[in-house]
Coordinates of C-alpha atoms in Angstrom, one line a residue:
M1 CA -2.4 106.3 -36.9
N2 CA -5.7 104.3 -36.1
L3 CA -3.9 101.3 -36.0
L4 CA -1.6 102.5 -33.2
T5 CA -4.2 103.8 -31.2
N6 CA -5.6 100.4 -31.3
K7 CA -2.5 98.7 -30.1
K8 CA -2.6 101.3 -27.0
I9 CA -5.9 100.9 -26.2
S10 CA -5.5 96.8 -26.0
L11 CA -2.2 96.9 -23.7
A12 CA -4.2 99.2 -21.6
R13 CA -7.2 96.6 -21.1
G14 CA -4.6 93.9 -20.7
S15 CA -2.8 95.7 -17.9
F16 CA -5.9 96.8 -16.2
S17 CA -7.5 92.9 -16.5
G18 CA -4.1 91.1 -14.3
K19 CA -4.3 93.9 -11.7
K20 CA -8.0 93.2 -11.1
R21 CA -7.0 89.3 -11.1
G22 CA -4.2 89.6 -8.8
G23 CA -6.1 91.8 -6.4
A24 CA -8.9 89.4 -6.1
V25 CA -6.3 86.4 -5.2
A26 CA -4.7 88.3 -2.4
I27 CA -7.9 89.3 -0.7
L28 CA -8.8 85.6 -0.7
L29 CA -5.7 84.7 1.0
I30 CA -6.2 87.1 3.8
L31 CA -9.6 85.7 4.6
L32 CA -8.3 82.1 5.0
V33 CA -5.6 83.4 6.9
G34 CA -7.9 84.9 9.1
C35 CA -10.0 82.2 9.3
A36 CA -7.2 79.6 10.5
V37 CA -6.4 82.6 13.1
I38 CA -9.9 82.3 14.8
F39 CA -10.2 78.8 14.5
G40 CA -6.8 78.1 16.2
A41 CA -7.4 80.3 19.2
Y42 CA -11.2 78.9 19.6
Y43 CA -9.2 74.9 19.9
A44 CA -6.8 76.6 22.0
S45 CA -8.9 77.9 24.2
T46 CA -11.5 74.6 24.3
L47 CA -8.3 72.4 24.8
K48 CA -7.4 74.6 27.9
G49 CA -10.8 74.4 29.2
S50 CA -10.8 70.5 28.9
R51 CA -7.2 70.0 30.3
E52 CA -8.4 72.2 33.4
R53 CA -11.5 70.2 33.6
L54 CA -9.1 67.2 33.7
D55 CA -7.2 68.4 36.1
D56 CA -9.4 69.7 38.4
Y57 CA -11.1 65.9 38.2
F58 CA -8.2 64.3 39.3
T59 CA -7.3 66.7 42.0
D60 CA -11.0 66.0 43.6
Q61 CA -9.6 62.0 43.2
I62 CA -6.2 62.5 45.0
D63 CA -6.9 62.1 48.7
G64 CA -3.8 61.2 50.8
E65 CA -5.3 60.3 53.8
K66 CA -7.6 57.6 52.0
A67 CA -4.9 56.1 49.4
M68 CA -2.4 55.5 52.8
A69 CA -5.8 53.8 54.5
Y70 CA -6.0 51.7 51.4
L71 CA -2.3 51.0 51.3
K72 CA -2.0 50.1 54.9
E73 CA -5.4 47.7 54.6
S74 CA -3.7 46.1 51.5
E75 CA -0.5 45.2 53.0
E76 CA -2.1 43.7 56.5
L77 CA -4.4 41.4 53.9
E78 CA -1.6 40.6 52.0
S79 CA 0.4 40.0 55.3
R80 CA -2.7 37.7 56.8
F81 CA -2.6 35.8 53.2
N82 CA 1.0 35.1 53.1
S83 CA 1.0 33.8 56.8
I84 CA -2.2 31.2 55.6
H85 CA -0.1 30.3 52.7
S86 CA 2.9 29.6 54.8
V87 CA 0.9 27.2 56.6
K88 CA -1.8 25.5 54.3
K89 CA 0.8 25.5 51.2
D90 CA -1.1 23.8 48.2
K91 CA -4.1 23.1 50.5
I92 CA -5.5 27.0 50.3
T93 CA -8.9 27.4 49.9
N94 CA -10.9 29.6 47.6
E95 CA -12.0 31.8 51.1
D96 CA -8.1 32.3 51.7
I97 CA -7.8 33.5 48.2
A98 CA -10.6 35.9 48.4
I99 CA -8.3 37.8 51.2
Y100 CA -5.9 38.0 48.8
E101 CA -8.1 39.1 46.1
R102 CA -8.9 42.1 48.8
A103 CA -5.7 42.9 49.0
I104 CA -5.5 43.6 45.4
T105 CA -8.8 45.6 45.5
S106 CA -7.2 47.9 48.4
Y107 CA -3.8 48.2 46.8
E108 CA -5.8 49.3 43.5
K109 CA -8.1 52.0 45.4
Y110 CA -4.6 53.0 46.8
L111 CA -3.2 53.8 43.4
T112 CA -6.5 55.8 42.5
Y113 CA -6.3 58.0 45.6
S114 CA -2.4 58.2 45.4
G115 CA -2.9 59.5 41.4
I116 CA -0.6 56.5 40.1
D117 CA -1.6 55.1 36.8
K118 CA -2.5 51.4 38.2
R119 CA -2.2 50.0 34.9
V120 CA 1.4 50.2 34.6
N121 CA 1.9 49.8 38.2
P122 CA 4.8 46.8 38.6
R123 CA 3.4 45.4 42.2
A124 CA 0.0 45.7 41.1
D125 CA 0.7 43.9 38.0
K126 CA 2.5 41.5 40.2
M127 CA -0.2 40.8 42.5
R128 CA -2.9 40.3 39.5
R129 CA -0.7 37.4 38.1
R130 CA -0.1 35.7 41.5
L131 CA -4.2 35.9 42.1
H132 CA -4.6 34.4 38.8
D133 CA -2.0 31.4 39.5
F134 CA -4.1 30.5 42.7
R135 CA -7.1 30.7 41.2
A136 CA -5.8 28.7 38.1
T137 CA -4.3 26.0 40.3
K138 CA -7.7 25.6 42.2
T139 CA -9.7 25.4 38.9
R140 CA -6.8 22.8 37.5
E141 CA -7.0 20.7 40.4
R142 CA -10.8 20.7 39.9
S143 CA -10.5 19.8 36.2
V144 CA -8.3 17.1 36.6
V145 CA -10.4 15.2 39.3
L146 CA -12.8 15.6 36.5
E147 CA -11.0 14.3 34.0
Q148 CA -10.0 11.1 36.2
E149 CA -13.7 10.4 36.9
A150 CA -14.5 10.7 33.4
D151 CA -11.7 8.2 32.2
K152 CA -13.3 6.0 34.4
L153 CA -16.5 6.3 33.3
A154 CA -15.3 6.0 29.7
G155 CA -13.7 2.7 30.8
Q156 CA -16.8 1.5 31.9
K157 CA -18.6 2.5 28.4
K158 CA -20.6 5.1 30.2
Y159 CA -20.2 7.0 27.4
A160 CA -23.0 9.7 28.5
E161 CA -21.9 10.2 31.9
A162 CA -18.0 10.6 30.9
E163 CA -19.0 13.0 28.4
K164 CA -20.3 15.2 31.0
K165 CA -17.5 15.1 33.4
Y166 CA -14.9 16.0 30.4
R167 CA -17.3 19.0 29.2
E168 CA -16.9 20.0 32.8
A169 CA -13.3 20.0 32.9
Y170 CA -13.1 21.1 29.4
E171 CA -15.1 24.4 30.7
L172 CA -12.6 24.7 33.9
E173 CA -9.5 24.9 31.3
E174 CA -11.7 27.3 29.0
T175 CA -12.0 29.4 32.4
I176 CA -8.3 29.5 32.9
E177 CA -7.6 30.2 29.1
T178 CA -9.9 33.6 29.2
K179 CA -10.2 34.6 32.9
Y180 CA -7.2 33.7 34.6
S181 CA -5.2 34.5 31.5
L182 CA -1.8 36.1 33.5
S183 CA -1.5 32.6 35.0
D184 CA 1.4 30.1 33.8
K185 CA -1.1 27.4 34.1
R186 CA -2.8 27.8 30.4
N187 CA -2.6 24.9 28.7
S188 CA -4.4 25.2 25.1
G189 CA -2.9 21.1 24.7
R190 CA -4.8 20.3 27.5
T191 CA -8.0 22.0 26.8
M192 CA -8.0 20.7 22.9
S193 CA -7.3 17.1 24.4
L194 CA -10.3 17.4 26.5
K195 CA -12.2 18.9 24.2
N196 CA -11.3 15.9 21.7
R197 CA -12.6 13.0 24.4
M198 CA -15.4 15.0 25.1
Q199 CA -16.5 14.6 21.2
T200 CA -15.2 11.0 21.2
M201 CA -17.5 10.3 23.9
Q202 CA -20.6 11.9 21.9
A203 CA -19.3 9.9 18.8
I204 CA -19.0 6.5 20.4
P205 CA -22.4 5.5 20.3
L206 CA -22.9 6.5 16.8
R207 CA -20.0 5.0 15.7
E208 CA -21.1 1.8 17.4
R209 CA -24.7 2.0 15.8
A210 CA -23.1 2.7 12.5
E211 CA -20.9 -0.1 12.6
R212 CA -23.9 -2.4 13.8
L213 CA -26.0 -1.2 11.2
E214 CA -23.1 -1.7 8.7
K215 CA -22.8 -5.6 9.9
E216 CA -26.6 -6.2 9.5
G217 CA -26.4 -4.5 6.1
T218 CA -23.3 -6.5 4.9
A219 CA -25.0 -9.7 5.9
A220 CA -28.3 -9.2 4.5
L221 CA -26.4 -8.4 1.2
E222 CA -24.9 -11.5 1.4
K223 CA -28.3 -13.2 1.8
R224 CA -29.4 -11.2 -1.0
D225 CA -32.0 -8.9 1.1
W226 CA -31.4 -6.1 -1.0
T227 CA -34.2 -4.2 0.8
T228 CA -33.1 -4.8 4.3
A229 CA -29.3 -4.2 2.9
N230 CA -30.4 -1.0 1.2
L231 CA -32.1 0.3 4.6
R232 CA -29.5 -0.6 6.6
L233 CA -26.3 0.6 5.2
R234 CA -27.7 3.6 3.8
E235 CA -28.6 4.5 7.6
A236 CA -25.0 3.6 8.6
L237 CA -23.7 5.9 5.8
K238 CA -25.7 8.7 6.9
I239 CA -24.4 8.4 10.6
Q240 CA -20.6 8.0 9.3
Q241 CA -21.1 11.2 7.6
Q242 CA -22.4 13.2 10.2
L243 CA -19.7 11.5 12.3
W244 CA -17.5 13.2 10.4
A245 CA -19.0 16.5 9.7
D246 CA -19.5 17.3 13.6
Y247 CA -16.7 14.9 15.1
R248 CA -13.9 15.4 12.8
I249 CA -12.1 16.4 15.4
A250 CA -12.5 13.0 17.3
V251 CA -9.7 10.5 16.7
L252 CA -12.0 7.6 15.9
T253 CA -13.6 9.0 13.0
G254 CA -12.3 9.0 9.3
T255 CA -13.4 8.9 6.0
Q256 CA -12.7 5.2 5.2
S257 CA -15.9 3.9 6.6
I258 CA -17.6 6.7 4.5
V259 CA -15.7 5.4 1.2
R260 CA -16.8 1.8 1.9
L261 CA -20.5 2.2 2.8
N262 CA -20.7 4.3 -0.2
E263 CA -19.6 1.6 -2.3
L264 CA -22.0 -1.0 -0.5
V265 CA -24.8 1.2 -1.1
E266 CA -23.8 1.1 -4.7
T267 CA -23.6 -2.7 -4.6
V268 CA -27.1 -3.1 -3.4
A269 CA -28.2 -0.6 -6.1
S270 CA -26.5 -2.6 -8.7
A271 CA -27.8 -5.9 -7.8
P272 CA -30.7 -6.2 -10.3
Y273 CA -28.0 -5.8 -13.3
M274 CA -26.0 -8.2 -11.1
E275 CA -28.6 -10.8 -10.9
R276 CA -29.3 -10.1 -14.6
R277 CA -26.0 -10.9 -15.4
E278 CA -25.3 -14.0 -13.3
A279 CA -28.7 -15.4 -15.4
A280 CA -26.9 -14.6 -18.5
E281 CA -24.1 -16.2 -17.3
K282 CA -25.9 -19.6 -16.5
E283 CA -27.4 -19.4 -19.5
A284 CA -24.0 -19.4 -21.5
E285 CA -22.7 -22.4 -19.5
Q286 CA -25.6 -24.4 -20.4
F287 CA -25.3 -24.0 -23.8
E288 CA -21.4 -24.5 -24.0
E289 CA -22.0 -27.8 -22.1
N290 CA -24.7 -29.0 -25.2
L291 CA -21.9 -27.5 -27.6
D292 CA -24.0 -24.7 -29.0
W293 CA -21.2 -22.0 -29.2
E294 CA -23.0 -19.4 -31.2
S295 CA -25.9 -19.6 -28.2
A296 CA -23.3 -19.1 -25.7
K297 CA -21.7 -16.2 -27.6
T298 CA -24.8 -14.6 -27.2
A299 CA -25.4 -15.1 -23.6
W300 CA -21.9 -14.0 -22.8
E301 CA -22.6 -10.7 -24.8
K302 CA -25.8 -10.3 -22.6
A303 CA -23.8 -10.7 -19.6
L304 CA -21.0 -8.3 -20.6
T305 CA -23.6 -5.6 -21.4
E306 CA -25.3 -6.0 -18.1
F307 CA -21.5 -5.7 -16.4
D308 CA -20.9 -2.6 -18.7
L309 CA -23.8 -0.9 -17.2
I310 CA -22.9 -1.8 -13.5
E311 CA -19.1 -0.6 -14.6
K312 CA -20.5 2.6 -15.8
N313 CA -23.6 3.4 -13.5
F314 CA -22.3 2.0 -10.4
P315 CA -18.4 2.2 -10.4
R316 CA -18.0 1.5 -6.7
S317 CA -19.8 -1.3 -6.5
K318 CA -18.0 -4.4 -6.0
Y319 CA -19.9 -6.1 -8.8
A320 CA -17.9 -3.8 -11.1
D321 CA -14.6 -5.6 -10.6
K322 CA -12.8 -5.3 -13.4
E323 CA -11.6 -9.0 -13.3
I324 CA -15.0 -9.7 -13.6
G325 CA -15.3 -7.9 -16.6
A326 CA -12.0 -9.6 -18.1
R327 CA -13.5 -13.1 -17.3
L328 CA -16.7 -12.3 -19.1
R329 CA -15.1 -10.8 -22.3
Q330 CA -12.3 -14.1 -21.9
N331 CA -15.5 -16.4 -22.2
R332 CA -16.9 -14.7 -24.8
A333 CA -13.7 -15.1 -26.9
N334 CA -13.7 -18.5 -25.7
A335 CA -17.3 -19.5 -27.4
E336 CA -16.2 -17.7 -30.4
A337 CA -13.1 -19.5 -30.5
A338 CA -14.1 -23.1 -29.7
P339 CA -14.7 -24.3 -33.1
S340 CA -11.5 -23.5 -34.4
F341 CA -9.9 -24.6 -30.9
F342 CA -11.0 -27.8 -31.3
E343 CA -9.6 -28.4 -34.7
L344 CA -6.2 -27.2 -33.3
K345 CA -6.8 -29.6 -30.2
E346 CA -7.0 -32.7 -32.5
T347 CA -4.0 -31.6 -34.2
V348 CA -2.4 -31.5 -31.3
V349 CA -3.6 -34.9 -30.1
E350 CA -2.2 -35.9 -33.3
I351 CA 1.5 -34.6 -33.0
Q352 CA 1.4 -36.3 -29.3
K353 CA 0.7 -39.8 -30.9
A354 CA 3.0 -39.6 -33.9
I355 CA 5.9 -38.5 -31.0
L356 CA 5.1 -41.9 -29.0
A357 CA 4.8 -44.0 -31.8
D358 CA 7.6 -43.1 -33.4
K359 CA 6.5 -41.8 -36.4
A360 CA 8.4 -38.5 -36.2
E361 CA 8.2 -38.1 -39.9
D362 CA 4.2 -37.1 -39.6
V363 CA 5.3 -34.4 -36.9
P364 CA 6.7 -31.4 -39.2
L365 CA 3.3 -31.3 -41.1
L366 CA 1.2 -31.5 -37.9
A367 CA 3.3 -28.7 -36.1
R368 CA 3.3 -26.2 -38.6
R369 CA -0.7 -26.8 -39.2
A370 CA -1.1 -26.3 -35.6
V371 CA 1.1 -23.2 -35.1
M372 CA -0.9 -21.8 -38.2
L373 CA -4.6 -22.6 -36.3
A374 CA -2.9 -21.4 -32.9
A375 CA -1.7 -17.9 -34.5
R376 CA -5.4 -17.4 -36.6
I377 CA -7.4 -18.0 -33.1
T378 CA -5.0 -15.5 -31.1
D379 CA -5.3 -13.3 -33.6
A380 CA -9.1 -13.4 -33.8
Y381 CA -10.0 -13.6 -30.4
P382 CA -7.2 -12.1 -28.5
D383 CA -9.0 -12.0 -25.5
N384 CA -9.4 -16.0 -25.3
S385 CA -7.9 -18.0 -22.6
L386 CA -8.2 -21.5 -25.0
V387 CA -4.7 -20.7 -26.6
P388 CA -2.5 -19.6 -23.7
V389 CA 1.1 -18.9 -24.1
D390 CA 2.5 -21.7 -23.1
L391 CA 0.6 -23.5 -25.5
R392 CA 1.9 -21.5 -28.6
N393 CA 5.6 -21.6 -27.1
V394 CA 5.3 -25.3 -27.1
L395 CA 4.0 -25.7 -30.8
A396 CA 6.5 -23.0 -31.7
Y397 CA 9.3 -25.3 -30.5
I398 CA 8.1 -28.7 -31.9
D399 CA 7.7 -26.6 -35.3
V400 CA 11.1 -25.8 -35.1
K401 CA 12.5 -29.1 -34.2
S402 CA 10.4 -31.1 -35.8
R403 CA 12.7 -31.9 -38.9
G404 CA 15.2 -33.4 -36.2
I405 CA 13.0 -35.3 -34.0
A406 CA 13.5 -38.6 -35.8
Q407 CA 17.4 -38.4 -35.8
I408 CA 17.4 -37.7 -32.2
R409 CA 14.7 -39.2 -30.0
K410 CA 15.4 -43.0 -31.2
P411 CA 18.8 -42.6 -30.5
F412 CA 18.2 -40.9 -27.0
I413 CA 15.6 -43.6 -26.1
D414 CA 17.9 -46.5 -26.9
G415 CA 20.6 -45.2 -24.9
L416 CA 18.8 -44.9 -21.8
L417 CA 19.2 -47.3 -19.1
A418 CA 17.1 -48.8 -16.2
I419 CA 17.5 -47.5 -12.8
P420 CA 18.6 -50.4 -10.3
G421 CA 15.6 -50.7 -7.9
A422 CA 13.2 -48.7 -10.2
P423 CA 10.9 -50.7 -12.2
E424 CA 12.3 -51.1 -15.5
Q425 CA 9.5 -49.6 -17.8
E426 CA 9.0 -46.7 -15.4
R427 CA 11.8 -44.9 -15.2
K428 CA 15.3 -44.8 -16.9
M429 CA 18.7 -42.5 -17.0
M430 CA 20.8 -42.1 -19.7
A431 CA 23.8 -44.2 -19.6
K432 CA 26.0 -41.2 -20.9
E433 CA 26.4 -37.7 -19.9
V434 CA 24.3 -35.1 -21.9
S435 CA 26.8 -34.5 -25.2
Q436 CA 27.2 -30.8 -26.6
A437 CA 25.6 -32.4 -29.7
L438 CA 22.4 -33.3 -28.0
Y439 CA 22.4 -30.0 -25.9
G440 CA 23.0 -28.0 -29.1
F441 CA 20.1 -29.6 -30.9
V442 CA 17.8 -29.3 -28.4
M443 CA 18.5 -25.8 -26.8
S444 CA 20.0 -24.3 -30.0
E445 CA 23.1 -23.3 -28.4
N446 CA 26.0 -24.6 -27.0
P447 CA 27.7 -22.9 -23.5
S448 CA 30.7 -25.0 -23.2
A449 CA 33.8 -23.3 -22.8
D450 CA 35.5 -26.2 -24.8
S451 CA 33.5 -27.0 -27.8
S452 CA 36.4 -28.7 -29.7
S453 CA 34.2 -32.0 -29.9
M454 CA 30.4 -32.1 -29.8
Q455 CA 30.5 -35.8 -28.5
A456 CA 32.1 -34.3 -25.1
P457 CA 29.6 -33.7 -22.2
V458 CA 28.3 -30.0 -22.5
E459 CA 29.8 -27.9 -19.4
S460 CA 29.3 -24.5 -18.6
V461 CA 25.4 -25.0 -17.5
S462 CA 23.8 -24.0 -14.3
Y463 CA 21.3 -26.2 -12.5
V464 CA 18.9 -24.0 -14.4
D465 CA 20.1 -24.6 -17.7
A466 CA 20.0 -28.2 -17.1
Q467 CA 16.0 -27.9 -15.9
K468 CA 15.3 -25.9 -18.8
F469 CA 17.1 -28.6 -20.9
A470 CA 14.8 -31.1 -19.4
S471 CA 11.7 -29.4 -20.2
C472 CA 12.6 -29.1 -24.0
L473 CA 13.6 -32.6 -24.3
S474 CA 10.2 -33.7 -22.6
L475 CA 8.6 -32.2 -25.8
I476 CA 10.5 -34.1 -28.0
C477 CA 10.6 -37.4 -26.2
G478 CA 6.9 -37.2 -25.4
Y479 CA 7.3 -38.0 -21.5
E480 CA 8.6 -36.5 -18.8
V481 CA 12.1 -35.5 -18.3
R482 CA 13.9 -34.3 -15.3
L483 CA 17.7 -34.3 -13.5
P484 CA 18.0 -37.7 -11.4
T485 CA 17.9 -37.5 -7.5
L486 CA 20.9 -38.3 -5.8
E487 CA 19.4 -41.5 -4.7
E488 CA 18.9 -42.4 -8.2
F489 CA 22.4 -41.5 -9.0
D490 CA 24.2 -43.6 -6.2
A491 CA 21.8 -46.2 -7.5
A492 CA 23.2 -46.3 -10.7
L493 CA 26.6 -46.4 -9.2
G494 CA 26.5 -49.7 -7.8
K495 CA 29.5 -51.1 -5.9
Y496 CA 32.9 -49.3 -6.3
D497 CA 36.1 -48.6 -5.3
A498 CA 39.4 -47.0 -5.9
T499 CA 40.2 -49.4 -8.5
T500 CA 37.1 -49.7 -10.2
I501 CA 36.8 -46.2 -10.1
A502 CA 40.0 -45.8 -12.0
E503 CA 39.0 -48.0 -14.4
Q504 CA 35.9 -46.2 -15.2
A505 CA 36.7 -42.6 -14.3
W506 CA 38.2 -39.6 -16.1
T507 CA 40.1 -38.3 -13.2
L508 CA 43.2 -36.1 -12.1
E509 CA 45.3 -39.3 -12.5
N510 CA 44.5 -40.1 -16.3
S511 CA 42.9 -37.1 -18.0
S512 CA 45.5 -34.5 -18.0
A513 CA 43.1 -32.4 -16.0
K514 CA 40.7 -32.3 -19.4
I515 CA 37.3 -33.4 -20.4
H516 CA 37.1 -36.4 -22.7
D517 CA 34.1 -37.2 -24.8
C518 CA 31.4 -39.1 -23.3
G519 CA 31.5 -43.3 -23.2
T520 CA 34.9 -43.6 -23.7
K521 CA 35.7 -45.1 -20.4
K522 CA 34.9 -48.5 -19.3
P523 CA 31.0 -48.7 -18.5
N524 CA 30.4 -49.7 -14.6
E525 CA 28.4 -52.8 -13.7
N526 CA 25.1 -51.3 -14.1
G527 CA 26.1 -50.2 -17.7
Y528 CA 26.7 -46.6 -17.2
F529 CA 29.6 -44.2 -18.2
D530 CA 31.2 -41.5 -16.6
L531 CA 29.1 -41.4 -13.2
F532 CA 32.6 -40.7 -11.7
G533 CA 34.9 -38.2 -13.2
N534 CA 34.8 -36.0 -16.3
V535 CA 32.0 -33.6 -15.4
G536 CA 30.3 -33.4 -12.2
E537 CA 26.7 -33.8 -12.5
W538 CA 24.1 -31.5 -11.5
V539 CA 21.5 -33.7 -9.2
M540 CA 18.4 -33.2 -7.3
E541 CA 17.5 -33.4 -3.9
G542 CA 15.3 -36.1 -2.7
T543 CA 12.0 -35.9 -5.1
E544 CA 12.2 -32.3 -4.9
A545 CA 12.1 -30.1 -8.5
K546 CA 12.4 -26.8 -6.5
K547 CA 13.8 -25.8 -3.2
S548 CA 13.3 -22.5 -1.2
T549 CA 17.0 -22.1 -1.1
N550 CA 19.6 -21.8 -4.0
D551 CA 21.8 -24.7 -2.7
R552 CA 21.8 -27.7 -5.1
I553 CA 24.2 -31.0 -5.5
V554 CA 26.7 -31.8 -7.6
A555 CA 27.5 -35.4 -7.7
G556 CA 30.3 -37.9 -8.9
G557 CA 33.3 -35.6 -9.1
D558 CA 35.2 -34.5 -12.5
C559 CA 38.1 -34.8 -14.6
Q560 CA 40.5 -32.8 -11.7
S561 CA 39.0 -35.0 -8.8
I562 CA 41.3 -37.4 -6.9
V563 CA 40.3 -41.1 -6.8
E564 CA 40.8 -41.7 -3.5
M565 CA 38.4 -38.5 -2.4
L566 CA 36.1 -39.6 -4.8
E567 CA 35.9 -43.0 -3.0
K568 CA 35.4 -41.2 0.4
D569 CA 32.7 -38.5 -0.7
H570 CA 31.7 -37.8 -4.4
V571 CA 28.9 -35.2 -3.2
Q572 CA 29.8 -31.4 -3.2
K573 CA 27.1 -28.4 -2.9
A574 CA 26.8 -25.4 -5.7
L575 CA 24.8 -22.7 -6.1
G576 CA 22.1 -23.2 -8.6
N577 CA 23.3 -20.6 -10.8
D578 CA 26.5 -21.3 -10.7
K579 CA 28.1 -22.3 -13.8
S580 CA 31.6 -24.5 -14.1
R581 CA 33.7 -25.5 -17.1
L582 CA 34.0 -29.0 -15.1
R583 CA 30.1 -29.6 -14.3
G584 CA 27.4 -30.8 -16.8
F585 CA 24.4 -33.6 -16.0
R586 CA 22.4 -36.4 -17.5
V587 CA 18.6 -36.8 -17.2
V588 CA 15.9 -39.4 -16.4
V589 CA 12.7 -40.2 -18.4
D590 CA 9.8 -41.2 -16.3
F591 CA 7.6 -43.6 -18.9
S592 CA 5.3 -43.3 -16.5
K593 CA 4.2 -39.8 -17.3
P594 CA 3.6 -39.1 -20.9
I595 CA 3.6 -35.4 -21.8
D596 CA 0.1 -33.6 -22.5
L597 CA 1.5 -30.8 -24.9
L598 CA -1.6 -28.6 -23.9
K599 CA -1.1 -28.4 -20.3
V600 CA 2.6 -27.8 -20.3
K601 CA 3.9 -25.1 -18.5
F602 CA 6.7 -23.7 -21.0
R603 CA 8.3 -20.4 -19.9
D604 CA 11.8 -19.4 -19.5
E605 CA 11.6 -19.9 -15.7
G606 CA 14.5 -22.3 -14.9
D607 CA 13.4 -24.5 -12.4
R608 CA 10.2 -26.0 -12.5

């Protein structure tokens, strides 16, 4: 019973509480709506009053009689100006333009008193544009005159006066841009150009002063007048930096001068280090003259230390040149390697003597020793220049060929004949063409298309191949070996006719169009074999070892040549890199030029 009674009471309370909240919300909504209605009514009444006052203001301004008077005045002034303009054309004055300006003012008053919005009136807009064009035209005329005067002054190097004229012209163009903005005469490019030239006139005297200071500073630097050089170059740098900061738009400014001056300033700053480096170099050279290699090495290290400090602290200095550093490291390495190099040098001299004295049996041991010494020096002192690549290549070649020199050199020398007209002991030429056997030994290859006989002349060789062969054979023979000149070849030919050629040469008539072994036909009157026929032979033109073009000469004809043709002309042109199975060569030895193995250039370069 009590439980039931409590539930009813609770429900009654909940019901009452809900009604109470709902009533409060309703009252709040009614109040908000009322406030909105009151505010709206007030705003509407205020707006109505403002509109009525505005209407009253415009009503007070509108005056038909005044409006018509101003319209008439405007039309009369415009008509008067048009009459003047039709007569004067481009010669109208500012006073004439003032008449048209008054016509615009009168027309704007007409619009005001007639209640018409002048901001969107087509005629008013057209009149304003026309006025701006007239004003801009007169302004442009003055601007052009000033520009011409400025150009003349600039040509006379009167930069201050020219700058003033350019400035006036620039300001007039600015006036056109801003004050007469409705005109078609606006030209931002011209405005910018005048500004550039104005700034250029300001910058030129500064630039000229900077250039003069740089020239003086550089001259002082060359004389090692460090104080003067430092003052002049730093002042020049300051001016160039000012030019870049303030006159960058001018066409004559750039960063190159700043970079160059920074380099010169750093060069001056690094001068004490450079002087200490040079002093150390002189010490090193004196020690080398006295063969005191240990002291020389120490001096070169001192010089290199000074250079490293320059490179670290003054990287833009001209004394930080990497070539200087490379030279110093090379000289230090040379001083370190010198004792070993002199041992190598003595060995190389012994090799040369053994070759020239026909003591080829001594060459293998000497060559092996020289190769090992050269490798040891190169590995221990990689920066040295005493043992260049050329020398290492020469020694390696002689080492490889040393055991066969005795079998090759003497027969080769014995097979040479004096060239008619040349001193007998000075130059001699091979009596026969270079055989495949000789070429194979010297070059370790046989390029011939037909290699069935090693006693046949080598063929399929270019002019370049022939020159390489001559370079290699020089090392074995001990004297300079080269191709014969055309004059030497012709001297060796002696007297000939169709009969002697037929007897001495393998030609189309008797060779079956094939190459035959060297020296199997009758020699000519001078003892030479196969100067005609068998294979055509590369020769040099004149005494040139290298020409600017690739055209070379082939002499003597080949096994497919006709005797009658050879009698008339035995010389033809060919490209130096061309190879033919009908083309070989022979060589000349110049006994007046013994080979110095320490100075030979021995690379795969072809023509020497």
